[in-house]
PDB file of C-alpha atoms in Angstrom:
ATOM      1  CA  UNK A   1      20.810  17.787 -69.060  1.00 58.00           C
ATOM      2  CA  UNK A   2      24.457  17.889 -70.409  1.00 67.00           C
ATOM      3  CA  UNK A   3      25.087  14.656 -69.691  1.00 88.00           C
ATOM      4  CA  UNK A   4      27.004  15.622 -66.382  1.00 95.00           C
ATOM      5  CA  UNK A   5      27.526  13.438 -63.796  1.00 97.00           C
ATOM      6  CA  UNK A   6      29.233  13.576 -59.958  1.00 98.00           C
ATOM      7  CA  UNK A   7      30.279  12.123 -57.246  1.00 97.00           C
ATOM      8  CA  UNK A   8      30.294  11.456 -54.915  1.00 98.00           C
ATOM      9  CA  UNK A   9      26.875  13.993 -54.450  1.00 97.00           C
ATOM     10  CA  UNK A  10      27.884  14.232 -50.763  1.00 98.00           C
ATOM     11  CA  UNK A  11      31.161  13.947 -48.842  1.00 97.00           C
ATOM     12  CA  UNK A  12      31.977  14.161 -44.716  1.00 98.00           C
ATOM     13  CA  UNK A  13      35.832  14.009 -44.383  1.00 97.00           C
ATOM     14  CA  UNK A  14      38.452  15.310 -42.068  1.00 97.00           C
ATOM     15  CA  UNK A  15      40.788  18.163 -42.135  1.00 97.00           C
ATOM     16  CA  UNK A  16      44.131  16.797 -43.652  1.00 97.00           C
ATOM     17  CA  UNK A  17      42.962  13.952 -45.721  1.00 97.00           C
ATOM     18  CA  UNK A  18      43.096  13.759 -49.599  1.00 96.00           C
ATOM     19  CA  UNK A  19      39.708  13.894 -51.694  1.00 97.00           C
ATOM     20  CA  UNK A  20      38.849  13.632 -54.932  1.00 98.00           C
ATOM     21  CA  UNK A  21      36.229  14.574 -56.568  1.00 98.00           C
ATOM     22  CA  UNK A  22      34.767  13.322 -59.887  1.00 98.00           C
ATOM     23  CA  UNK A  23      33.111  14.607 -62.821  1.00 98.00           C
ATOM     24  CA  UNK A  24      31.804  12.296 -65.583  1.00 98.00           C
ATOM     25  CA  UNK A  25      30.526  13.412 -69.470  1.00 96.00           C
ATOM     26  CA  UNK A  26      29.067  11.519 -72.168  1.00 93.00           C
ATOM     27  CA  UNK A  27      29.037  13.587 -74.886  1.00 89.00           C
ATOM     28  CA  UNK A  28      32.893  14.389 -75.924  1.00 90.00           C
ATOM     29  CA  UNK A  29      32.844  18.076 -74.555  1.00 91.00           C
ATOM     30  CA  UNK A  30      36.664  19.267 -74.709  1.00 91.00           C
ATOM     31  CA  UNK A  31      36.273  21.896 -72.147  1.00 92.00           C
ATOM     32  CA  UNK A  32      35.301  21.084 -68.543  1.00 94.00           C
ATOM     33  CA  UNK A  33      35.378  23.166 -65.579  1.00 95.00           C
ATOM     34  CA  UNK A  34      35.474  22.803 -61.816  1.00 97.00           C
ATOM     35  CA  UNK A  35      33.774  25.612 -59.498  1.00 97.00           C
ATOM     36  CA  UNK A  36      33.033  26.294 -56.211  1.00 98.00           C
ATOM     37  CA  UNK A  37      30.314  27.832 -54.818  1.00 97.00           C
ATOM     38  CA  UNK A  38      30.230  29.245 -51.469  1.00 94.00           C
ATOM     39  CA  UNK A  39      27.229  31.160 -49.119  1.00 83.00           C
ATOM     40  CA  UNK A  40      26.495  34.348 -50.628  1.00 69.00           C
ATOM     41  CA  UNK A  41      28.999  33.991 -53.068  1.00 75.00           C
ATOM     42  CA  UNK A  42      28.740  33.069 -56.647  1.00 82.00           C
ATOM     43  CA  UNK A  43      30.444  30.640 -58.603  1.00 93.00           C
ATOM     44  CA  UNK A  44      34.555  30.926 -58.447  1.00 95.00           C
ATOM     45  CA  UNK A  45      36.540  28.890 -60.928  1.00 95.00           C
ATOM     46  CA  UNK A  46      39.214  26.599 -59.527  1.00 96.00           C
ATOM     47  CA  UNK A  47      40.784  24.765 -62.182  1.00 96.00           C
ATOM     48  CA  UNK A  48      39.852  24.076 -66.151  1.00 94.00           C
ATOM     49  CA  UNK A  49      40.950  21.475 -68.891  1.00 94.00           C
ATOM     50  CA  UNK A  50      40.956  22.360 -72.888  1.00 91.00           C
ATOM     51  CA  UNK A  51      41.619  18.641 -73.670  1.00 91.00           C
ATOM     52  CA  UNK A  52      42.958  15.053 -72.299  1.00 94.00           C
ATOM     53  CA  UNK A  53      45.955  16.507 -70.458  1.00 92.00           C
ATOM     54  CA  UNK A  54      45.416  20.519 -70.597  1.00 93.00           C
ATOM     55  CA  UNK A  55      45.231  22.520 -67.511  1.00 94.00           C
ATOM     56  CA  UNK A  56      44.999  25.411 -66.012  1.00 93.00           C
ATOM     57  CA  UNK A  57      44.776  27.484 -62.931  1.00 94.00           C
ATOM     58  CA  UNK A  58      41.598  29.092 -62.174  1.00 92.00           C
ATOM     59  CA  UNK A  59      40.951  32.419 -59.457  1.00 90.00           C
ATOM     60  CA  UNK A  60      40.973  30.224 -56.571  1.00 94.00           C
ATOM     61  CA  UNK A  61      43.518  27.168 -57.548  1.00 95.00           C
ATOM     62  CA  UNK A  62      45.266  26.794 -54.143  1.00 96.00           C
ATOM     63  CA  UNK A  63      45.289  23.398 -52.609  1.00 96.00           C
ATOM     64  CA  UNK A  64      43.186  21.688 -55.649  1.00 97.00           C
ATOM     65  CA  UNK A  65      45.215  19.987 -58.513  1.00 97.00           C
ATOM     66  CA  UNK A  66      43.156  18.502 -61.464  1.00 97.00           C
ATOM     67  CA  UNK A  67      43.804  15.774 -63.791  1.00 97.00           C
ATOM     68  CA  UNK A  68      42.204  14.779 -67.140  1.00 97.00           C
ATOM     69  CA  UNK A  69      43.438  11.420 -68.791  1.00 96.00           C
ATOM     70  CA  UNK A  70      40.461  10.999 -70.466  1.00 95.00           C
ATOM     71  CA  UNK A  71      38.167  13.215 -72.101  1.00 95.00           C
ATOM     72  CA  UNK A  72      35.148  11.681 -70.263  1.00 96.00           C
ATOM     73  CA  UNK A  73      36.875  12.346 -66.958  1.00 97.00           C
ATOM     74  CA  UNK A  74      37.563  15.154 -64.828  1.00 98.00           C
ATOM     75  CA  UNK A  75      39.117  15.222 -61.573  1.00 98.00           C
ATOM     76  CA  UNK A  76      39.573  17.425 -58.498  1.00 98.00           C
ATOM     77  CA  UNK A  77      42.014  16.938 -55.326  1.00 98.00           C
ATOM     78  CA  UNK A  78      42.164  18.172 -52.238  1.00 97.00           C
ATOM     79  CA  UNK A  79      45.478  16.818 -51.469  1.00 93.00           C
ATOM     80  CA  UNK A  80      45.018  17.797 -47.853  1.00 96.00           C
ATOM     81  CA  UNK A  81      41.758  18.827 -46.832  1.00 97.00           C
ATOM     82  CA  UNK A  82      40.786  21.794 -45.042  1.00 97.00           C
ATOM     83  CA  UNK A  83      37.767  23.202 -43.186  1.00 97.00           C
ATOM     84  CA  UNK A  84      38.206  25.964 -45.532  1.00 96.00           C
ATOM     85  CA  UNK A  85      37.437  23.721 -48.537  1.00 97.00           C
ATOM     86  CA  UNK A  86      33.957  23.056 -47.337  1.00 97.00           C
ATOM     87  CA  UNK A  87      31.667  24.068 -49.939  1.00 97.00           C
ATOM     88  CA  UNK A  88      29.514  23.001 -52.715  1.00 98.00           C
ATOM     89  CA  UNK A  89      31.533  21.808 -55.909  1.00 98.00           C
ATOM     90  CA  UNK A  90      30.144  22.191 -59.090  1.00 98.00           C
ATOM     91  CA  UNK A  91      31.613  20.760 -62.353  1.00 97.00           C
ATOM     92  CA  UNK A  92      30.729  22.206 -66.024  1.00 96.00           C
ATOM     93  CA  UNK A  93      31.316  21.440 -69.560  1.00 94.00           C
ATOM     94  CA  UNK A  94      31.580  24.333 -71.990  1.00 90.00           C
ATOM     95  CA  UNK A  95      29.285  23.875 -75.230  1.00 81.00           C
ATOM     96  CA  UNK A  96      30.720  24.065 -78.771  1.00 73.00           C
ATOM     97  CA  UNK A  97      29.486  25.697 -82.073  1.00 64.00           C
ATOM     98  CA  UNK A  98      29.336  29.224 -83.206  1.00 56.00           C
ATOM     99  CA  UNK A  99      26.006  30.284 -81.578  1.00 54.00           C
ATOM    100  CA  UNK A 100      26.421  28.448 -78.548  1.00 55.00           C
ATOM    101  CA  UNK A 101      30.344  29.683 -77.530  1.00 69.00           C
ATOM    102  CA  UNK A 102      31.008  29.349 -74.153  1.00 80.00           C
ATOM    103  CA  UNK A 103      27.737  28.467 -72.802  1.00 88.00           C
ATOM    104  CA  UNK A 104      28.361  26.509 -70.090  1.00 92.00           C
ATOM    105  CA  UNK A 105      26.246  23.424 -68.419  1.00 94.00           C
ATOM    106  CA  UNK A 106      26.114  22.377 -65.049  1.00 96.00           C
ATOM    107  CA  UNK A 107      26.621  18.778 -62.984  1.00 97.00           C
ATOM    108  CA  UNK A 108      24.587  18.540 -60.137  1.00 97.00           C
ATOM    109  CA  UNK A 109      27.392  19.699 -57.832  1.00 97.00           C
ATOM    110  CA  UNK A 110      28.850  17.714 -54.842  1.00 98.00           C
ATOM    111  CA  UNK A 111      28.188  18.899 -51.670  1.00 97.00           C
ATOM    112  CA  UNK A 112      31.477  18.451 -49.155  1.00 98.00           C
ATOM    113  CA  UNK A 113      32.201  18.930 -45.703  1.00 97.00           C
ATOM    114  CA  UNK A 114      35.816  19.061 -44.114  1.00 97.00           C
ATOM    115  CA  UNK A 115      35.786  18.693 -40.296  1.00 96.00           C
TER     116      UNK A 115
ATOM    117  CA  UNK B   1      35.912  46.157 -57.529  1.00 71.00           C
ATOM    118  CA  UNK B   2      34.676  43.125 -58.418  1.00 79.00           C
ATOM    119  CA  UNK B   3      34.647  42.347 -62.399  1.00 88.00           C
ATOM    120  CA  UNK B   4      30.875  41.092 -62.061  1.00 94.00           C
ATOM    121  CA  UNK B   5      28.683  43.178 -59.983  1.00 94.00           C
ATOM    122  CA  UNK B   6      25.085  42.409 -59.306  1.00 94.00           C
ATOM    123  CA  UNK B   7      22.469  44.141 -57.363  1.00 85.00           C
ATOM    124  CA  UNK B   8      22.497  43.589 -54.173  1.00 75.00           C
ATOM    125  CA  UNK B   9      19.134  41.585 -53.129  1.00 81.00           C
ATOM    126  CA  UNK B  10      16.684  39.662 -52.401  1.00 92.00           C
ATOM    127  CA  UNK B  11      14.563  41.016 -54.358  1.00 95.00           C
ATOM    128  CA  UNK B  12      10.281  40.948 -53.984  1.00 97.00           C
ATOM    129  CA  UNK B  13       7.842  41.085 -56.415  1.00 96.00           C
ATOM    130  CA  UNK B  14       4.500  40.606 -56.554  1.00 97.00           C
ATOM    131  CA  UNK B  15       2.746  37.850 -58.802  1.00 97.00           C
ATOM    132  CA  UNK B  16       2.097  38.872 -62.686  1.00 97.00           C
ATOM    133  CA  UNK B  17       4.651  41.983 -62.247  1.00 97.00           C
ATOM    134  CA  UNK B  18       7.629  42.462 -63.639  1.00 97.00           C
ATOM    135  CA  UNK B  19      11.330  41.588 -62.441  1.00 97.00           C
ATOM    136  CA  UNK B  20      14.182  43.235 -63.149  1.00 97.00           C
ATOM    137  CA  UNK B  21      17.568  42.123 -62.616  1.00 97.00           C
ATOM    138  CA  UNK B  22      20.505  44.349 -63.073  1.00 96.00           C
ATOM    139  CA  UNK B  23      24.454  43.595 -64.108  1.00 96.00           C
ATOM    140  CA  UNK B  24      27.130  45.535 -64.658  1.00 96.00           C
ATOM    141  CA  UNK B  25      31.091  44.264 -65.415  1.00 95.00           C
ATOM    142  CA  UNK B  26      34.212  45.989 -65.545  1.00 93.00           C
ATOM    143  CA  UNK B  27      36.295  44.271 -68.812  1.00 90.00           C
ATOM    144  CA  UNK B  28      35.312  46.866 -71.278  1.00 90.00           C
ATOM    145  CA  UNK B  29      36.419  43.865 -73.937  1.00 87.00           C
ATOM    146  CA  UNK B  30      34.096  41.391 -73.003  1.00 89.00           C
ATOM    147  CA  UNK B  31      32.177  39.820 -75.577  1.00 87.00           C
ATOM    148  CA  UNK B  32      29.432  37.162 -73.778  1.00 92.00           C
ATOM    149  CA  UNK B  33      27.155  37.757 -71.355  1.00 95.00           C
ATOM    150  CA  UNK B  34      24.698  34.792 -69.634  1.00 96.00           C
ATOM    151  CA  UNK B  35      22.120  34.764 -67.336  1.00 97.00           C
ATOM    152  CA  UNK B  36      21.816  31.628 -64.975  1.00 97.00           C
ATOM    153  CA  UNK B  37      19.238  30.443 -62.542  1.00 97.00           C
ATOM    154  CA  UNK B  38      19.663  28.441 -59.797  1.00 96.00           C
ATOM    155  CA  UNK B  39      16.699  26.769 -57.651  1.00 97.00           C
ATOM    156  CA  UNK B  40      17.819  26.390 -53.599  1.00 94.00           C
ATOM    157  CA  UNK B  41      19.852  23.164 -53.398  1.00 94.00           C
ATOM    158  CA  UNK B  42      20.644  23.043 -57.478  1.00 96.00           C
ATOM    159  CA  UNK B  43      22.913  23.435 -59.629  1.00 97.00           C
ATOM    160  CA  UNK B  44      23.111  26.427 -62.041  1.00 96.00           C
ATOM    161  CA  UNK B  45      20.826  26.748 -65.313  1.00 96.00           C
ATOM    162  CA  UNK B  46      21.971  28.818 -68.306  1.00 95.00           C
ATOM    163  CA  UNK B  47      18.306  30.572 -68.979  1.00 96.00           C
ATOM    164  CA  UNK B  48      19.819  33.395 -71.559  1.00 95.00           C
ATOM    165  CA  UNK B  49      22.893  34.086 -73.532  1.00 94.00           C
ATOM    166  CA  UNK B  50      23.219  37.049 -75.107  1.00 95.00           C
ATOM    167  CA  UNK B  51      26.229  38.621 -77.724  1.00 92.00           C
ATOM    168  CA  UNK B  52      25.133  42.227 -79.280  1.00 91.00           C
ATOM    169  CA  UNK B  53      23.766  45.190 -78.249  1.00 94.00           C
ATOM    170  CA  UNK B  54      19.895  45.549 -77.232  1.00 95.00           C
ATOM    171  CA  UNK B  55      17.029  42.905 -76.607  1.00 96.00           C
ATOM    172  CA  UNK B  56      16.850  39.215 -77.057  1.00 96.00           C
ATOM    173  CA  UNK B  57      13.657  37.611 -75.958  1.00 97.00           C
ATOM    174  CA  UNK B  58      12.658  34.109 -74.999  1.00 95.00           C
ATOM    175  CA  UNK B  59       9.402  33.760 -73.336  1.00 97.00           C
ATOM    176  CA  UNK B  60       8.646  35.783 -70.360  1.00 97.00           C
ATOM    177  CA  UNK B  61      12.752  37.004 -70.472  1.00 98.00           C
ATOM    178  CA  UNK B  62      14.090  39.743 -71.683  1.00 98.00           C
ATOM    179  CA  UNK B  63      18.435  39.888 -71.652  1.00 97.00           C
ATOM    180  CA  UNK B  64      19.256  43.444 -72.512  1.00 97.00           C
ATOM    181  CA  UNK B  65      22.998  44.519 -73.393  1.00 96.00           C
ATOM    182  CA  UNK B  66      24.450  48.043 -73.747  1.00 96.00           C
ATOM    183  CA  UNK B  67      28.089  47.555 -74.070  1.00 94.00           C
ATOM    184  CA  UNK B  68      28.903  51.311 -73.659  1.00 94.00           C
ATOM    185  CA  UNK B  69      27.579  51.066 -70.320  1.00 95.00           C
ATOM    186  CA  UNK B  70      29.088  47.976 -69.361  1.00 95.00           C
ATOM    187  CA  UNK B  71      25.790  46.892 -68.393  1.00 95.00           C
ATOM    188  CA  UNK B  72      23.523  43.772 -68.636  1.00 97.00           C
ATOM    189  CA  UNK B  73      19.978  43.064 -67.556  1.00 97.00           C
ATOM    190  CA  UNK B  74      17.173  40.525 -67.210  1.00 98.00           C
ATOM    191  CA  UNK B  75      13.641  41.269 -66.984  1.00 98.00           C
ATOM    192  CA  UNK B  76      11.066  38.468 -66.160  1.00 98.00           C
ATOM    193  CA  UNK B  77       7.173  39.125 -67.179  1.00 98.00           C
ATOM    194  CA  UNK B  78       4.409  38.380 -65.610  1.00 98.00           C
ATOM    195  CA  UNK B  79       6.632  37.196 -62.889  1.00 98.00           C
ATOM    196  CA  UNK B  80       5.469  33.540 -61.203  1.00 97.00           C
ATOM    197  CA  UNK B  81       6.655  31.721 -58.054  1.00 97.00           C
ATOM    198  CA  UNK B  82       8.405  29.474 -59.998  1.00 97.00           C
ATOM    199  CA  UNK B  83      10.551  32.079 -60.958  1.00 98.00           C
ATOM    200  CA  UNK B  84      11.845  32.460 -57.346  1.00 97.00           C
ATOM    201  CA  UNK B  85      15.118  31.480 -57.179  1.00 97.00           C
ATOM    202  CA  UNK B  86      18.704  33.072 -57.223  1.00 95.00           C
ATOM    203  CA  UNK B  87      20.064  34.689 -60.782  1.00 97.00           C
ATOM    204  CA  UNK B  88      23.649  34.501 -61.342  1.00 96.00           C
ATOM    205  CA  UNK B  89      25.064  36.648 -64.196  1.00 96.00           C
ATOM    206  CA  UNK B  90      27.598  35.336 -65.907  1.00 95.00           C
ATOM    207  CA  UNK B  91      30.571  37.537 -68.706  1.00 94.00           C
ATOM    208  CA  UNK B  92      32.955  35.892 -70.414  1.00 89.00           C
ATOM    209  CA  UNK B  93      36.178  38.399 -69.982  1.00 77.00           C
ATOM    210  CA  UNK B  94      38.677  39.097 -72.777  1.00 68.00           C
ATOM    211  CA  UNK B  95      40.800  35.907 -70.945  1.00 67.00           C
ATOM    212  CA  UNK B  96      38.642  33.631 -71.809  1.00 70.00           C
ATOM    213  CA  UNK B  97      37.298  32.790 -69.004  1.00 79.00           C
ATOM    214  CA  UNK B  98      33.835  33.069 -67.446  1.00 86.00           C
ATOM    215  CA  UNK B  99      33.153  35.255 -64.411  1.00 92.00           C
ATOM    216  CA  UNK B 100      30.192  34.848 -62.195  1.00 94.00           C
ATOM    217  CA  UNK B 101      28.405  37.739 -59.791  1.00 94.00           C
ATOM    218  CA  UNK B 102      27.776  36.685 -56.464  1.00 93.00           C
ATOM    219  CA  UNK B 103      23.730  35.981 -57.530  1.00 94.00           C
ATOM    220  CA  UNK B 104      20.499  37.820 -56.655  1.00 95.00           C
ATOM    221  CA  UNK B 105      17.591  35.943 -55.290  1.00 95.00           C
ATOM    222  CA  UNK B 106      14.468  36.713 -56.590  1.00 97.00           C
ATOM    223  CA  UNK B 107      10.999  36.015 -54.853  1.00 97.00           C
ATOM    224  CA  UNK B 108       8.088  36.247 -56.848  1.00 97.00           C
ATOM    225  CA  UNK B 109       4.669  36.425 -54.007  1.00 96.00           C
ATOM    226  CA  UNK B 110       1.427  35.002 -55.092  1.00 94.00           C
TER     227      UNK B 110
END
């Protein structure tokens, strides 16, 4: 356990309104991660943070933004919801230190449906 | 072609035998290679890491690397129903970033 938390864990919303998504850490990680996971698919990366305020576009980016005010806090929107965008969402932090370099941990996901 | 490519599955093996999962990537650069698992209905579980050329063991795994062949494997021994879930291999690229293959599930029968 990373110290990752979600939520919500599970989400019912309708196509064209805004979610957000939220992942919580407790132990001052400076890279965190948001995936998505879809049937028969592995894990694609939508957006990642370096630090309070650092961003950047992931392989499948379109129609998410992030933000990270806080290094505790990472967010995903879905400024306009689509059935497209129905998937599980999982959130990661990457650990730190020379023999652990970009191993990366796991939240428990969030599991969302757009109808 | 996809930068991760796993084989395709599911894949069956009998209890106590062993399981061999198979990886190969296409950034000749890469430099970090991880094996997840990931029960039905969970989230992902780094299991192995793995840096240089040849074998690193832990327990029952086996990560194998041969960089030449842009290749990366994990073999389970004495394979348990426990071990049945989906394996996602994992390579960090030469951007930085961490590319996942779409997974193969595993079933160990008892």
């Amino acid at each position: 356990d990373a110290g990752i938390t979600q939520s919500p864990r599970h989400k019912v919303t309708e196509t064209g309104t805004p979610v957000t998504l939220r992942c919580h850490q407790t132990e001052n990680h400076r890279y965190m991660y948001w995936y998505r996971q879809d049937p028969g698919h592995g894990l694609r990366l939508i957006h990642y943070s370096y630090g309070v305020k650092d961003t950047d576009k992931g392989e499948v980016s379109d129609g998410y933004s992030v933000s990270r005010s806080k290094t505790e806090d990472f967010l995903l929107t879905l400024e306009s919801a689509t059935s497209s965008q129905t998937s599980v969402y999982f959130c990661a932090i990457r650990a730190t230190g020379t023999s652990s370099t970009y191993e990366q941990y796991f939240g428990p996901g969030t599991r969302l449906t757009v109808t | 072609q996809k930068e991760v490519e796993q084989n395709s599955g599911p894949l069956s093996v009998p209890e106590g035998a062993i399981a061999s999962l198979n990886c190969t990537y296409s950034d000749r650069g890469s430099q970090s290679f991880f094996w997840y698992r990931q029960y039905s209905g969970k989230s992902p579980e780094l299991i192995m890491s793995i840096y240089s050329n040849g074998d690193k063991e832990d327990g029952r795994f086996t990560a194998q690397l041969n960089k030449a062949s842009q290749y990366v494997s994990l073999l389970i021994r004495d394979s348990q129903p426990s071990d049945s879930a989906t394996y996602l291999c994992a390579v960090k690229t030469n951007a930085g970033k961490s590319t996942f293959g779409d997974g193969t599930t595993l079933t160990v029968k008892p």
